[in-house]
XYZ file of C-alpha atoms in Angstrom:
410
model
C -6.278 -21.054 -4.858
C -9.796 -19.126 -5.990
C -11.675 -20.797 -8.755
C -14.914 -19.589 -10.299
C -17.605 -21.863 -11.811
C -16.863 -22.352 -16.005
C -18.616 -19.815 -17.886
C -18.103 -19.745 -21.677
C -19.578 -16.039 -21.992
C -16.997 -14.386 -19.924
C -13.704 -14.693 -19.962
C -10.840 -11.999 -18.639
C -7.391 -11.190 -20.034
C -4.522 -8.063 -19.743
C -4.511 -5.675 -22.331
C -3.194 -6.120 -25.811
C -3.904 -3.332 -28.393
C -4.598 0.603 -27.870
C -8.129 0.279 -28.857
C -8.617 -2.377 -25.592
C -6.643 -0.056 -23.389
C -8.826 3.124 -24.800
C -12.149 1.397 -24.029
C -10.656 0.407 -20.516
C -9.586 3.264 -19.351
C -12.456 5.094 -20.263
C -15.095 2.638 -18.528
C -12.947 3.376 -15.357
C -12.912 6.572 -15.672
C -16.547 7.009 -16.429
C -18.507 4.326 -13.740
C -15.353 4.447 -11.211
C -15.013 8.283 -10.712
C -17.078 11.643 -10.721
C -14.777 13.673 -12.377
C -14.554 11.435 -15.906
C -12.143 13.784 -17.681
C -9.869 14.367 -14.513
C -9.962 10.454 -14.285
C -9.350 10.148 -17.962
C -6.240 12.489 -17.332
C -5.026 10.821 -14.952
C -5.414 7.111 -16.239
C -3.523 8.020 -19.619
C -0.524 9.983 -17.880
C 0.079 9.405 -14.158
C -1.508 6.155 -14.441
C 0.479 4.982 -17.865
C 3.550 6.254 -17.013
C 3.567 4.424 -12.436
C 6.772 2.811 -12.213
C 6.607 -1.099 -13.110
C 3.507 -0.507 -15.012
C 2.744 -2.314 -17.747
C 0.162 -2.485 -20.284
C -1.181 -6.181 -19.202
C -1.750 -4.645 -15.820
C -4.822 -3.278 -16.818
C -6.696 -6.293 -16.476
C -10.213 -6.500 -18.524
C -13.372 -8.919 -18.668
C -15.203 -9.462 -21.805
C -18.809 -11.083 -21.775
C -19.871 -12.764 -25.016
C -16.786 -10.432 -26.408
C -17.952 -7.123 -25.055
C -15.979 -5.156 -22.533
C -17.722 -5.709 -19.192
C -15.450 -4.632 -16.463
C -11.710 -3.225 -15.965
C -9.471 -3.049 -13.171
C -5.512 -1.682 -12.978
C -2.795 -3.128 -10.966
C 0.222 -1.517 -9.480
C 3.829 -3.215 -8.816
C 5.181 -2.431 -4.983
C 7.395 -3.420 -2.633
C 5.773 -3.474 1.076
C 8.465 -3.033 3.372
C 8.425 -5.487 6.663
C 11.379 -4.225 9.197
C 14.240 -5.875 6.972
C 11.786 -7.842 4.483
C 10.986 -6.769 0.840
C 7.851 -8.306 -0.574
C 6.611 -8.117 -4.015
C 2.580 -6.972 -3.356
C 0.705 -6.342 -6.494
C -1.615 -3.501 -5.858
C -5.198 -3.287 -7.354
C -7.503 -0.105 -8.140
C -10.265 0.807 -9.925
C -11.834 -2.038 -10.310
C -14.989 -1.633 -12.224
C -17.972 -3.432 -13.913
C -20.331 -1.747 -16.742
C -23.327 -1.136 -15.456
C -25.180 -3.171 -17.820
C -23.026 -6.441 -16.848
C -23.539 -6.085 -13.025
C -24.640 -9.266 -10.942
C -22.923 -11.695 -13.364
C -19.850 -12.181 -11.399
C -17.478 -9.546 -13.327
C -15.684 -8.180 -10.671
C -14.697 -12.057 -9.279
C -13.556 -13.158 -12.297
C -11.591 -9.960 -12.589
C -10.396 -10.848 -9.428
C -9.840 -13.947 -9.579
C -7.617 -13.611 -13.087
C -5.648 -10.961 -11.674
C -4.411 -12.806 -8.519
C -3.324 -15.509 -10.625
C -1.539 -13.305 -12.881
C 0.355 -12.169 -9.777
C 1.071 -15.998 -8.721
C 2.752 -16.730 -12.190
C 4.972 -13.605 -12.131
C 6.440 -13.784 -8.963
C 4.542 -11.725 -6.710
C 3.921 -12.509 -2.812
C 1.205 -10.238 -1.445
C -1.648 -8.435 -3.022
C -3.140 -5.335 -1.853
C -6.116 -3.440 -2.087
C -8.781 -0.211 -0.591
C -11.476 -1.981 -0.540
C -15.373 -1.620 -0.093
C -17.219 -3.570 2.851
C -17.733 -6.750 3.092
C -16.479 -7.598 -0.830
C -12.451 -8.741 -0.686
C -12.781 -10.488 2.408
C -14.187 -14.007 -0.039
C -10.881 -13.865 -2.009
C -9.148 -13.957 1.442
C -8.203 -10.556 1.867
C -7.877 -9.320 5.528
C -7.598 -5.112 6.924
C -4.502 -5.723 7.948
C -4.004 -1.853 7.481
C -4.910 1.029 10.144
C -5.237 4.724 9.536
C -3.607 6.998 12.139
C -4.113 10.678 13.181
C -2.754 13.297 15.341
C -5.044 16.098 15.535
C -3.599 19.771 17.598
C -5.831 22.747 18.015
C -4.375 25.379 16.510
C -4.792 27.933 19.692
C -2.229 24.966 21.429
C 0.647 26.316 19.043
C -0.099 30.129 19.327
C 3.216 30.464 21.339
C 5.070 29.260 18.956
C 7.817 31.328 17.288
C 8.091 31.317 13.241
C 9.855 28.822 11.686
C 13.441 29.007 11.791
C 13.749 27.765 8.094
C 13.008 29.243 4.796
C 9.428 27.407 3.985
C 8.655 26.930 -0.041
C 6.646 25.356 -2.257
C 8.678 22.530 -3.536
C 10.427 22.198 -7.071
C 10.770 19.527 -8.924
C 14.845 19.784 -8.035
C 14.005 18.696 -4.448
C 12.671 15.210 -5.107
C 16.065 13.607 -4.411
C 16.284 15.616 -1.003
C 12.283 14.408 -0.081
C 12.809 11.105 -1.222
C 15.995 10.704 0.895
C 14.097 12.181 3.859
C 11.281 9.972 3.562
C 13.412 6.819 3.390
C 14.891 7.419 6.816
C 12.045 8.842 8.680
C 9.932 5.362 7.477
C 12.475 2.753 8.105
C 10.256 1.958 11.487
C 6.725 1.965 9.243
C 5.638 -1.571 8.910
C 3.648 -2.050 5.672
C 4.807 1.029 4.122
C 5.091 0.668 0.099
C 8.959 1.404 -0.907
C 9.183 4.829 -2.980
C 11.676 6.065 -5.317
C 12.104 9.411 -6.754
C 10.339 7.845 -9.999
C 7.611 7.550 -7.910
C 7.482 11.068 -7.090
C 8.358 12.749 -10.338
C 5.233 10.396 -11.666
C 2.333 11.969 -9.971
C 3.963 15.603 -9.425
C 2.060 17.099 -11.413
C -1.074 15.557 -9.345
C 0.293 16.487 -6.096
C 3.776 18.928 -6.570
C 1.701 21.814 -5.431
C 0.763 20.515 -1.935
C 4.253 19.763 -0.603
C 6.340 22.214 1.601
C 9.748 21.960 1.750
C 11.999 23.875 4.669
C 15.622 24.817 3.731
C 18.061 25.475 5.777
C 20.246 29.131 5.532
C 22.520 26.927 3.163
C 19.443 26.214 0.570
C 19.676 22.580 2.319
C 16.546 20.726 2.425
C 15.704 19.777 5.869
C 12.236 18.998 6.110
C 9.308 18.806 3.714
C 5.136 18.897 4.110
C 2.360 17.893 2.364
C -0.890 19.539 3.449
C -4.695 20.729 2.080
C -7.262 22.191 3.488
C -10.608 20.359 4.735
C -13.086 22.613 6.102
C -11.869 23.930 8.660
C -8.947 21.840 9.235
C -5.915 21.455 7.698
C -4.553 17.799 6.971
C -1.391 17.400 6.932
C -0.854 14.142 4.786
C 2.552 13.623 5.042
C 6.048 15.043 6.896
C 9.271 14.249 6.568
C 12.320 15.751 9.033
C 16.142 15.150 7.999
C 16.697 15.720 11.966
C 14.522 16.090 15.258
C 15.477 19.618 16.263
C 13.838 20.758 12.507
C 10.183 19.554 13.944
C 9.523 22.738 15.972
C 10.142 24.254 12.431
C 7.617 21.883 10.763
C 5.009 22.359 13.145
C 5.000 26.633 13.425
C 5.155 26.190 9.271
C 1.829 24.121 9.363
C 0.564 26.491 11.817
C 0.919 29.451 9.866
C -0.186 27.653 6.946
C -3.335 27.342 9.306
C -3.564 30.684 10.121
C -3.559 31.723 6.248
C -6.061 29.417 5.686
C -8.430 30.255 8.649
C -8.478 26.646 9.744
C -8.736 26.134 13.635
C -7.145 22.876 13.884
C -4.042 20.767 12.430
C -4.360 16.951 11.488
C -1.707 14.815 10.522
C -2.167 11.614 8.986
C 1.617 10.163 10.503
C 1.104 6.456 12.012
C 3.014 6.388 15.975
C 6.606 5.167 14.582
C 7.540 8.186 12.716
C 9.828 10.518 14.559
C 7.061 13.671 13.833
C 4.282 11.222 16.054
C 7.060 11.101 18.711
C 7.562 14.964 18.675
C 3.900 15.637 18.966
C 3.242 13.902 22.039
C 4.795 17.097 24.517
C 1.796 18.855 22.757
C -1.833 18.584 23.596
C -3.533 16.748 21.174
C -5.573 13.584 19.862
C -3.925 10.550 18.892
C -6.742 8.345 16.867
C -5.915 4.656 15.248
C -9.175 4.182 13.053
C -9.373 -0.049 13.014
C -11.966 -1.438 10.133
C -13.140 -5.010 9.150
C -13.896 -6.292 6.397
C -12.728 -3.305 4.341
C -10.127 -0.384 3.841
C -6.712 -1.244 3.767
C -6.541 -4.721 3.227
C -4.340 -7.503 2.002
C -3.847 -11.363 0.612
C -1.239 -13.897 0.330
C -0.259 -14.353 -3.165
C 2.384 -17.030 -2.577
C 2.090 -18.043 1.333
C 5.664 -19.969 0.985
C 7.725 -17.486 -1.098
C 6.331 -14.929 1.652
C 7.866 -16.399 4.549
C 11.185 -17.465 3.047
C 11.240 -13.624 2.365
C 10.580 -12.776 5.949
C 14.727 -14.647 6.878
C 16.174 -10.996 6.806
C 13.113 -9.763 9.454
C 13.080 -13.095 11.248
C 17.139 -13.380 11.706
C 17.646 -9.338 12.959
C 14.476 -10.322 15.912
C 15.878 -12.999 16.784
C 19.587 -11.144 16.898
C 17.600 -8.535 19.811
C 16.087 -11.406 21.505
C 16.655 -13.837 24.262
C 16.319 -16.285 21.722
C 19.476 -15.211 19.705
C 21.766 -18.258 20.666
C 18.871 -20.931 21.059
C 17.136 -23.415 18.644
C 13.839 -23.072 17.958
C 11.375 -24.896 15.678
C 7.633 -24.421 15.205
C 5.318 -25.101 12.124
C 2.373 -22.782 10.744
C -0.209 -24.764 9.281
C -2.435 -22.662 7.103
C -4.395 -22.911 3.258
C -4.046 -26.357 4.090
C 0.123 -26.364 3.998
C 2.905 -27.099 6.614
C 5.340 -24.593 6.621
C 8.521 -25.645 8.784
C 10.646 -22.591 10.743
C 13.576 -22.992 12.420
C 16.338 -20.867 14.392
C 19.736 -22.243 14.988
C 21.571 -19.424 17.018
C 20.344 -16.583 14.961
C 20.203 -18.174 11.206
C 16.388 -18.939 10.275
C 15.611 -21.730 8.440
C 12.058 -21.840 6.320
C 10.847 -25.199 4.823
C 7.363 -26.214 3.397
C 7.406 -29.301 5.034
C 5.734 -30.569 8.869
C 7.678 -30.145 11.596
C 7.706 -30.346 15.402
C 4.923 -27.626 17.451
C 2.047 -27.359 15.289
C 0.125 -23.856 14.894
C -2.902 -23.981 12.955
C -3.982 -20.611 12.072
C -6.366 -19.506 8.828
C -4.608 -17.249 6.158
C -6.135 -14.161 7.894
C -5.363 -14.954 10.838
C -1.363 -15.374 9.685
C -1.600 -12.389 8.057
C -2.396 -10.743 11.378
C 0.590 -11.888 12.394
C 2.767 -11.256 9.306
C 1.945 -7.379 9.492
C 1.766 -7.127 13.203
C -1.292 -5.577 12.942
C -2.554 -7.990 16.113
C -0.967 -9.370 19.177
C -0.205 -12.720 18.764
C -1.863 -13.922 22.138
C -5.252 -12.823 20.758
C -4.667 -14.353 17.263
C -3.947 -17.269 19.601
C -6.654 -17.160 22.163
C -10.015 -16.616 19.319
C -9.651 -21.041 18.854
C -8.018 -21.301 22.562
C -4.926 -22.960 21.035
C -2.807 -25.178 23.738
C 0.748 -24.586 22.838
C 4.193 -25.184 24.679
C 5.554 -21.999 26.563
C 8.550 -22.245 23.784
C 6.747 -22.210 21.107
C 4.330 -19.213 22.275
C 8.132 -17.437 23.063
C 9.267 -17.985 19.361
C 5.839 -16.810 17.803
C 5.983 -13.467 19.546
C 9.217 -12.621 18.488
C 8.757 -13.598 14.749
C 5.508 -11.735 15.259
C 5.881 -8.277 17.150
C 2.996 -5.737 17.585
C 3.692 -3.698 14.375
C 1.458 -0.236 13.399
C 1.279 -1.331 9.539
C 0.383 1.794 7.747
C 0.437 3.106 3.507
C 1.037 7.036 3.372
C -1.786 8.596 1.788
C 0.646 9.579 -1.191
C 1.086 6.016 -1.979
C -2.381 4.614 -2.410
C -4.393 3.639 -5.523
């Protein structure tokens, strides 16, 4: 647990009344963003009305009873192969410029993560700066993948063989449902609902495609913007594979309208769209950061691992391990934590048990999101460890591509 030194002039709190939430807002919007009024805007609607959001999420610091610094926080569900995981998200986190270098944005910090740990919450996430989060044990556990085509690549393709459309507000339920299946294999991807989409539509609605079959059926859906002279495709979702010839001669006529010579989209390798594009020529990037970016924190270490059973028990049911017994114990933040397989059923126990790992909270987070291989997390302290136990860790710990869609950051 974090701790900062007593200070009797600040002190940090959620907030209570609509003058504390007015004042709030509008420091974020006004030190945290260019655009103050489009911030503003977007703070008191889009950002009042995020699913799970509630008032005391905006989190404020007061020194000697003057607002010094804000910061919101989000309510998601990171998904992990089977495992749900309560991550508590944080954005715009923000010190007045007259209070700077007096430890705002820790205490900020600091309050907020404990909020989390007294309401139930098992990760925390964040887009960080460099070289800030990482002292409040936050690691980039997160990558950011692209797939960039020349559009001269796609010039024999054919149009697309669906109606393409700006979407409507009656196609959320078809998107959402799309989205859902293509992202079952995305590791770290934050759970969406419709709500989720009908809440920032009227941020976003106007970038998003959708393709309809010669029924009016949805079958595929876009989102894309121009950079320069390249469009980015942020997002694309296909209800089957033989629609992603469609998807891609859509994108490349958007393109064409809007004189851009190449096509990049922002889909990590597990989606089925990554798959399609490798039969074209193009450039597949994973951009890897430290100390910054995509990054995340154990809120509750133990509750986090018991919720990994569902995850654990379906690797183990593919495995060579899925009528064996198996036992090893993490030791990290200074705690034993006990797992055991019995012919498929996982067991999870914050007690000591028999083959001791010792690994830091970042480095178990590696392992957690599969971000790493577990040989290297092994190999940086040149760990001894039984040929057993090295089995069991890498199949509770597979190479994963964690990855948050563009859409769903804050």
């Amino acid at each position: 647990m974090l701790f900062s030194k007593p200070n009797a002039e600040l002190s940090c709190k959620g907030v209570e009344t609509d003058e504390e939430l007015r004042l709030a807002n509008d420091l974020m919007a006004k030190v945290h963003m260019a655009d103050y009024f489009a911030a503003l805007n977007w703070l008191e609607t889009c950002g009042a009305g995020y699913p799970g959001f509630r008032r005391e999420h905006t989190r404020i610091a007061l020194w000697r009873g003057e607002l010094a610094g804000a910061l919101r926080m989000n309510t998601e569900t990171i998904r992990l192969g089977e495992a749900r995981l309560k991550t508590g998200g944080l954005g715009w986190v923000t010190t007045e410029p007259r209070h700077r270098k007096k430890g705002i944005c820790r205490a900020l910090i600091i309050d907020t993560l404990d909020y989390m740990r007294h309401h139930g919450y098992h990760l925390s996430l964040l887009f960080g700066i460099p070289n800030f989060y990482h002292r409040f044990g936050f690691a980039t556990a997160l990558s950011d993948y692209a797939i960039t085509v020349e559009c001269e690549e796609l010039a024999s393709l054919s149009a697309p063989i669906h109606k393409v459309r700006h979407a409507k507000p009656g196609d959320i339920p078809s998107i959402q449902r799309i989205h859902n299946a293509n992202d079952n294999g995305v590791a770290c991807s934050l759970i969406r609902n419709s709500a989720h989409l009908t809440n920032k539509w009227a941020h976003c609605g106007k970038t998003i495609r959708v393709l309809a079959n010669g029924q009016g059926k949805v079958v595929a859906y876009f989102m894309a913007r121009k950079d320069g002279g390249t469009l980015v495709v942020e997002e694309v979702g296909i209800a089957e594979n033989a629609s992603c010839e469609s998807v891609l001669a859509a994108c490349a006529h958007m393109a064409d309208d809007e004189a851009a010579g190449r096509i990049r989209f922002l889909v990590p390798p597990p989606h089925p769209f990554a798959h399609f594009l490798l039969q074209y020529k193009s450039i597949h990037e994973m951009r890897v950061t430290h100390d910054e970016g995509g990054m995340l924190a154990f809120v509750n270490l133990s509750e986090t691992l018991e919720s990994m059973t569902p995850e654990w028990e379906r690797l183990i049911a593919d495995s060579s391990l899925r009528d064996a017994r198996a036992e090893l114990t993490l030791l990290a933040g200074g705690k034993a934590y006990r797992i055991r397989a019995n012919r498929g059923a996982i067991d999870v126990a914050a007690v000591s048990g028999r083959n001791r790992v010792s690994l830091t909270p970042v480095e178990l987070m590696y392992l957690v999101t599969g971000c790493r291989h577990v040989e290297d997390v092994l190999s940086v302290h040149r760990r001894i460890l039984a040929e057993e136990t090295r089995r069991f860790l890498a199949v509770l710990f597979p190479r994963r591509a964690p990855y948050v869609w563009t859409f769903d950051r804050f």
